[in-house]
């Protein structure tokens, strides 16, 4: 129930921020087409898929299968940077110039409102997707004002990756449920850094900050739709990270980690615990590339006094308003979100699918014991605000968190400043 009320709260925030931005913005109003109102998506022919760097290593295989079946409607991947903020920037610039270079956009769940409100993406025909089959939390992230703008493709939730071999050797039989237990475990295992996450100043820091605050019982935005980060709980959460850097629990170099840097550190055998998304599970189990293949497991994130609160991530597929071959783009999205493709992608990459049935498939559960942990973690995952001005919200969070982690401001000051900024950006 707690997660439902949290979802409602974020939605309220989203709506109010969206209204605020719509009132201030004149962007995109001259770009109206039939498809912006859910009308026909027409035109067939070659298309492109603009996406962040494919860390799964499997995207080209999925596209190849489509291309074999659609010789006249070939899809070409346009790979954007690895860092979520840099991806967004390129997609926004492209949309602002009304470029037709990108047909399908692989949108982070936090960008739907901005792209939909600016009419940079076409409304998708809801009835052509069997949305009852998708995880409701994932579908919600592709909606804006109750209309579907991006089809749920990959979902995501923070997990604790841990070196099971080293815990076993130290006689520790279960992964830690609290931060204190984690630190006690670290004290027993020598020669390896204790913990890391993603602390570079980008979207990943917003995620790690939100998880720390919410895992200590705090909120970024309260049930009343108001930001509420200047609280003792939020301080405890941010201090877990600030003190972690000060004490060496988190290695210094983690301040420049994004997903891939932290994955590489874990795979080199440099970390006992770290927070990561599901995609790394398959990669870190590849013998040869990874020194920790078959030596690690995943668990729910720990928190201050019990299990932590992961953040909901993921990516959805949208159609650029400026793309010529929208009918092909729609079919391509249906193909990528089909059960067959999601299943194939899960098997090859361990990325979290959005189709609910795959989590309960006995064959898949046998192959991927981590699916059960992932499902539970997704059920607890807290969404970030669905705000049109999300970029301003996340920039404020990143600045506050980064200045506290690097010692430029105290935790108290950083959270007081953040509260003021978020108060200006988010009104219930
Ligand atoms: C993952 C998540 C995405 C999040 C990003 C942050 O790609 O799926 O939602 O914003 O990481 O780095």
XYZ file of C-alpha atoms and ligand atoms in Angstrom:
440
model
C 0.000 0.000 0.000
C 2.846 2.355 0.799
C 4.098 2.150 -2.739
C 0.652 2.922 -4.144
C 0.371 6.063 -2.087
C 3.878 7.024 -3.165
C 2.901 6.523 -6.815
C -0.130 8.723 -6.348
C 2.004 11.363 -4.751
C 4.483 11.447 -7.635
C 1.630 11.610 -10.088
C 0.199 14.625 -8.293
C 3.580 16.286 -8.450
C 3.883 15.382 -12.094
C 0.541 16.878 -12.945
C 1.210 20.102 -11.104
C 4.680 20.545 -12.522
C 3.339 19.717 -15.956
C 0.628 22.342 -15.660
C 3.127 24.899 -14.469
C 5.428 24.225 -17.388
C 2.624 24.171 -19.909
C 1.552 27.587 -18.675
C 5.070 28.991 -19.040
C 5.946 27.318 -22.301
C 5.008 28.121 -25.834
C 7.264 25.374 -27.226
C 5.938 23.047 -29.852
C 2.437 24.444 -30.272
C 3.040 24.954 -33.988
C 4.005 21.322 -34.478
C 0.562 19.801 -34.105
C -0.156 16.930 -36.413
C -2.877 14.316 -36.435
C -0.647 11.903 -34.614
C -0.151 14.320 -31.721
C -3.843 13.783 -30.989
C -3.614 10.028 -31.280
C -4.478 9.981 -34.981
C -3.008 7.834 -37.734
C 0.684 7.104 -37.747
C 1.457 6.837 -41.436
C 4.399 6.255 -43.772
C 6.451 3.132 -44.363
C 10.133 2.760 -45.059
C 13.546 2.817 -43.350
C 13.703 4.026 -39.781
C 16.281 4.740 -37.077
C 16.360 3.944 -33.372
C 18.062 6.621 -31.277
C 19.265 5.100 -28.053
C 21.846 5.493 -25.347
C 24.971 3.388 -25.779
C 23.891 -0.239 -25.798
C 25.451 -1.599 -22.633
C 23.514 -4.881 -23.023
C 25.436 -5.869 -26.155
C 22.226 -7.434 -27.522
C 20.356 -4.590 -29.213
C 21.906 -5.138 -32.648
C 20.755 -8.785 -32.553
C 17.160 -7.675 -31.944
C 17.385 -5.157 -34.783
C 18.941 -7.758 -37.109
C 15.964 -10.067 -36.587
C 13.586 -7.222 -37.516
C 15.684 -6.314 -40.552
C 15.665 -9.894 -41.858
C 11.877 -9.827 -41.794
C 11.503 -6.276 -43.148
C 13.916 -5.781 -46.045
C 12.193 -2.566 -47.184
C 11.756 -1.143 -43.691
C 15.207 -1.568 -42.234
C 15.968 -0.129 -38.816
C 19.344 1.442 -38.043
C 20.630 2.078 -34.539
C 21.939 5.560 -33.791
C 23.966 5.200 -30.640
C 24.001 8.204 -28.314
C 26.268 8.609 -25.236
C 26.213 6.265 -22.248
C 25.316 9.001 -19.768
C 21.547 9.574 -19.466
C 21.791 13.394 -19.344
C 23.946 13.513 -22.475
C 21.446 11.258 -24.293
C 18.596 13.568 -23.357
C 20.508 16.605 -24.496
C 21.023 15.149 -27.977
C 17.417 14.058 -28.271
C 16.180 17.481 -27.135
C 18.461 19.321 -29.583
C 17.267 17.058 -32.359
C 13.626 17.721 -31.529
C 14.126 21.461 -31.173
C 15.497 21.633 -34.717
C 12.626 19.367 -35.882
C 15.170 17.017 -37.387
C 13.840 13.820 -38.928
C 17.057 11.904 -38.147
C 15.565 9.910 -35.263
C 12.411 7.833 -35.839
C 12.086 5.797 -32.648
C 13.394 7.263 -29.397
C 14.517 5.038 -26.551
C 13.355 7.390 -23.806
C 14.371 7.199 -20.173
C 11.247 6.871 -18.004
C 11.823 10.339 -16.574
C 11.619 12.168 -19.914
C 8.123 11.205 -21.104
C 6.367 14.276 -19.708
C 8.832 16.738 -21.228
C 8.797 15.123 -24.681
C 5.019 14.686 -24.705
C 4.202 18.196 -23.444
C 6.468 19.727 -26.084
C 4.863 17.524 -28.751
C 8.238 16.131 -29.751
C 6.772 12.612 -29.735
C 3.559 11.272 -31.249
C 0.771 9.894 -29.121
C 0.634 6.096 -29.427
C -2.644 4.242 -30.078
C -3.268 2.704 -26.638
C -5.667 0.092 -27.960
C -2.985 -1.409 -30.197
C -0.942 -2.467 -27.162
C -2.256 -5.020 -24.690
C -1.310 -2.884 -21.721
C -2.849 -5.342 -19.247
C 0.151 -7.597 -19.905
C 2.745 -5.014 -18.874
C 3.854 -4.150 -15.349
C 1.536 -1.252 -14.390
C 4.416 0.742 -12.875
C 6.287 0.565 -16.187
C 3.260 1.516 -18.292
C 2.617 4.531 -16.098
C 6.052 5.914 -16.908
C 5.155 5.982 -20.627
C 1.936 7.927 -20.052
C 1.316 11.652 -19.950
C -2.096 12.993 -18.941
C -3.521 9.481 -19.284
C -2.386 9.081 -22.891
C 0.310 6.674 -24.000
C 3.373 8.335 -25.522
C 6.016 5.672 -25.015
C 5.553 1.887 -24.946
C 7.032 0.128 -21.898
C 10.133 -1.712 -23.066
C 12.680 -2.198 -20.304
C 12.113 -1.552 -16.648
C 14.787 -1.141 -13.984
C 15.267 -1.219 -10.246
C 18.299 -0.765 -8.013
C 19.738 -4.033 -6.637
C 22.552 -4.856 -4.241
C 25.228 -6.887 -6.012
C 27.463 -8.712 -3.559
C 30.407 -11.101 -3.573
C 28.795 -14.276 -2.294
C 32.144 -16.122 -2.383
C 33.762 -13.621 0.001
C 30.784 -13.533 2.372
C 30.744 -17.343 2.445
C 34.450 -17.420 3.251
C 33.902 -15.001 6.126
C 31.098 -17.216 7.465
C 28.376 -14.680 6.587
C 25.342 -16.638 5.463
C 22.978 -13.914 4.208
C 23.377 -10.554 2.473
C 22.918 -7.471 4.697
C 19.453 -5.972 5.184
C 20.683 -2.756 6.781
C 23.541 -0.328 6.206
C 24.947 -1.214 9.642
C 24.981 -4.930 8.775
C 26.702 -4.117 5.499
C 29.427 -2.190 7.323
C 29.867 -5.052 9.798
C 30.290 -7.457 6.885
C 32.868 -5.148 5.308
C 34.859 -5.132 8.537
C 35.127 -8.926 8.316
C 36.302 -9.097 4.693
C 39.723 -7.563 4.075
C 41.441 -6.503 0.870
C 38.420 -5.249 -1.034
C 36.531 -1.936 -1.024
C 33.232 -2.015 0.812
C 30.574 -0.277 -1.294
C 29.960 1.850 -4.378
C 27.146 3.169 -6.517
C 26.975 5.847 -9.197
C 28.050 9.215 -7.845
C 29.169 11.204 -10.905
C 27.066 14.367 -11.370
C 24.367 13.014 -13.721
C 21.004 11.234 -13.553
C 22.535 8.260 -11.777
C 23.368 10.515 -8.826
C 19.724 11.575 -8.568
C 18.871 7.877 -8.401
C 21.503 7.064 -5.758
C 20.526 10.138 -3.703
C 16.813 9.266 -3.844
C 17.507 5.674 -2.860
C 19.626 6.779 0.115
C 17.027 9.291 1.328
C 14.083 6.910 0.878
C 15.990 3.964 2.352
C 16.342 6.033 5.530
C 12.585 6.648 5.675
C 12.733 10.084 4.054
C 11.110 11.395 0.905
C 12.166 13.707 -1.886
C 8.541 14.799 -2.335
C 5.931 14.135 0.348
C 2.401 12.714 0.194
C 1.090 16.257 -0.015
C 2.951 16.754 -3.305
C 5.461 19.110 -1.702
C 9.215 18.588 -1.700
C 10.367 17.590 1.755
C 14.115 17.005 1.792
C 15.043 19.137 4.774
C 14.199 16.410 7.293
C 16.143 14.280 9.796
C 15.435 11.170 7.673
C 16.758 12.750 4.475
C 19.838 13.863 6.425
C 20.421 10.314 7.648
C 20.122 9.103 4.071
C 22.511 11.619 2.536
C 24.902 11.163 5.456
C 25.134 7.450 4.704
C 26.819 8.468 1.442
C 28.711 11.532 2.753
C 30.147 9.595 5.702
C 30.769 6.643 3.426
C 33.151 8.752 1.351
C 34.736 10.284 4.474
C 35.363 6.952 6.188
C 36.562 5.117 3.073
C 33.575 2.745 3.094
C 33.046 4.124 -0.436
C 36.324 4.422 -2.386
C 37.257 7.971 -3.501
C 37.215 7.084 -7.193
C 33.488 6.262 -6.967
C 32.766 10.007 -7.198
C 33.327 9.640 -10.955
C 31.434 6.373 -11.368
C 28.496 6.039 -13.702
C 26.975 2.591 -14.323
C 29.786 1.231 -16.458
C 32.684 2.460 -14.285
C 31.094 0.868 -11.228
C 30.449 -2.367 -13.134
C 34.089 -2.523 -14.200
C 35.283 -1.967 -10.611
C 33.063 -4.823 -9.420
C 34.192 -7.094 -12.242
C 37.848 -6.429 -11.423
C 37.122 -7.744 -7.952
C 37.514 -4.341 -6.280
C 34.143 -4.172 -4.510
C 32.397 -6.347 -1.942
C 29.006 -4.650 -2.430
C 27.602 -2.233 -4.963
C 24.318 -0.844 -6.145
C 23.513 -1.496 -9.788
C 20.691 -2.117 -12.301
C 19.822 -5.637 -13.564
C 21.665 -5.314 -16.916
C 25.035 -5.966 -15.261
C 23.998 -9.422 -14.030
C 24.626 -11.159 -17.372
C 27.735 -9.144 -18.226
C 29.421 -9.733 -14.866
C 28.773 -13.461 -15.223
C 30.710 -13.636 -18.499
C 33.853 -15.587 -17.847
C 36.977 -13.976 -19.215
C 35.719 -10.391 -19.123
C 34.771 -10.564 -15.476
C 36.803 -11.852 -12.563
C 33.652 -12.293 -10.506
C 31.698 -14.594 -12.846
C 29.714 -17.108 -10.737
C 31.034 -15.494 -7.559
C 28.312 -12.945 -6.905
C 24.588 -12.744 -6.204
C 21.999 -9.989 -5.952
C 19.757 -8.954 -3.072
C 17.335 -6.126 -2.291
C 19.068 -2.849 -1.393
C 19.729 -2.445 2.331
C 18.384 0.540 4.270
C 18.787 2.344 7.573
C 16.721 -0.005 9.690
C 15.539 -2.657 7.226
C 15.334 -3.227 3.486
C 15.934 -0.120 1.404
C 13.851 1.658 -1.211
C 15.050 1.218 -4.789
C 14.301 3.760 -7.511
C 12.265 2.779 -10.552
C 14.187 3.192 -13.791
C 13.744 1.957 -17.314
C 13.274 2.896 -20.928
C 10.261 3.218 -23.190
C 9.892 3.523 -26.952
C 8.414 6.647 -28.524
C 7.977 7.922 -32.081
C 9.498 11.252 -33.035
C 6.896 13.718 -34.261
C 9.291 14.680 -37.053
C 9.937 11.156 -38.390
C 8.629 10.277 -41.851
C 7.868 6.536 -41.542
C 5.679 6.445 -38.449
C 3.684 3.342 -39.416
C 6.907 1.338 -39.665
C 8.111 2.887 -36.415
C 4.928 1.730 -34.661
C 5.333 -1.837 -35.941
C 8.971 -1.819 -34.874
C 7.935 -0.766 -31.357
C 5.338 -3.550 -31.269
C 8.049 -5.983 -32.330
C 10.517 -4.821 -29.649
C 7.878 -4.979 -26.911
C 6.479 -8.348 -28.027
C 6.747 -11.341 -25.719
C 9.112 -13.121 -28.089
C 11.556 -10.197 -28.266
C 11.421 -9.377 -24.554
C 12.036 -13.032 -23.709
C 14.971 -13.259 -26.127
C 16.437 -10.060 -24.746
C 16.086 -11.202 -21.135
C 17.858 -14.474 -21.914
C 20.684 -12.739 -23.746
C 21.135 -9.672 -21.578
C 19.434 -9.991 -18.133
C 17.804 -6.581 -18.720
C 14.484 -6.366 -16.875
C 11.489 -6.964 -19.167
C 8.231 -5.015 -18.862
C 5.952 -7.997 -19.564
C 4.741 -9.349 -16.208
C 4.410 -13.011 -17.251
C 8.149 -13.385 -17.895
C 8.880 -12.953 -14.171
C 6.729 -15.961 -13.285
C 7.913 -18.261 -16.072
C 9.404 -21.362 -14.351
C 11.896 -21.946 -17.155
C 13.215 -18.400 -16.942
C 13.247 -18.476 -13.142
C 15.403 -21.580 -13.293
C 17.824 -19.980 -15.711
C 17.869 -16.673 -13.829
C 17.405 -17.191 -10.072
C 17.825 -13.405 -9.703
C 14.399 -12.851 -11.366
C 12.581 -13.421 -8.068
C 14.694 -10.806 -6.278
C 14.265 -8.463 -9.227
C 10.484 -8.833 -9.222
C 10.308 -8.062 -5.495
C 12.594 -5.106 -5.941
C 10.467 -3.756 -8.805
C 7.379 -4.038 -6.643
C 9.021 -1.740 -4.082
C 10.614 0.632 -6.577
C 9.783 4.312 -6.177
C 9.248 6.396 -9.299
C 10.940 9.753 -9.827
C 8.683 12.740 -10.604
C 7.019 12.652 -14.024
C 7.607 16.363 -14.538
C 7.752 18.408 -17.725
C 10.571 20.365 -16.106
C 12.177 17.208 -14.782
C 15.553 18.349 -16.045
C 15.486 21.349 -13.666
C 14.396 19.088 -10.808
C 17.169 16.565 -11.388
C 19.793 19.274 -11.919
C 18.930 20.737 -8.505
C 19.183 17.296 -6.884
C 22.473 16.492 -8.604
C 24.020 19.823 -7.545
C 22.989 19.424 -3.918
C 24.072 15.803 -3.640
C 27.373 16.355 -5.436
C 28.322 19.345 -3.318
C 27.648 17.341 -0.137
C 29.557 14.281 -1.366
C 32.558 16.368 -2.387
C 32.555 18.305 0.899
C 31.727 21.654 -0.758
C 28.716 21.987 1.490
C 27.496 20.300 4.631
C 24.624 17.839 4.452
C 22.408 20.337 6.301
C 23.238 23.187 3.938
C 22.881 21.061 0.803
C 19.442 19.822 1.853
C 18.252 23.274 2.967
C 19.306 24.726 -0.420
C 17.726 21.823 -2.275
C 14.477 22.279 -0.379
C 14.354 25.931 -1.460
C 15.074 25.110 -5.109
C 12.604 22.230 -5.311
C 10.006 24.434 -3.622
C 10.317 26.849 -6.550
C 10.118 24.080 -9.154
C 7.408 21.883 -7.670
C 4.128 23.200 -6.349
C 1.306 20.849 -5.410
C 19.213 3.482 -15.983
C 17.725 3.617 -15.705
C 17.258 5.015 -15.971
C 18.086 5.988 -15.158
C 19.556 5.834 -15.497
C 20.427 6.706 -14.595
O 19.463 3.558 -17.349
O 16.993 2.708 -16.482
O 15.896 5.172 -15.661
O 17.658 7.302 -15.340
O 19.952 4.496 -15.333
O 21.741 6.609 -14.914
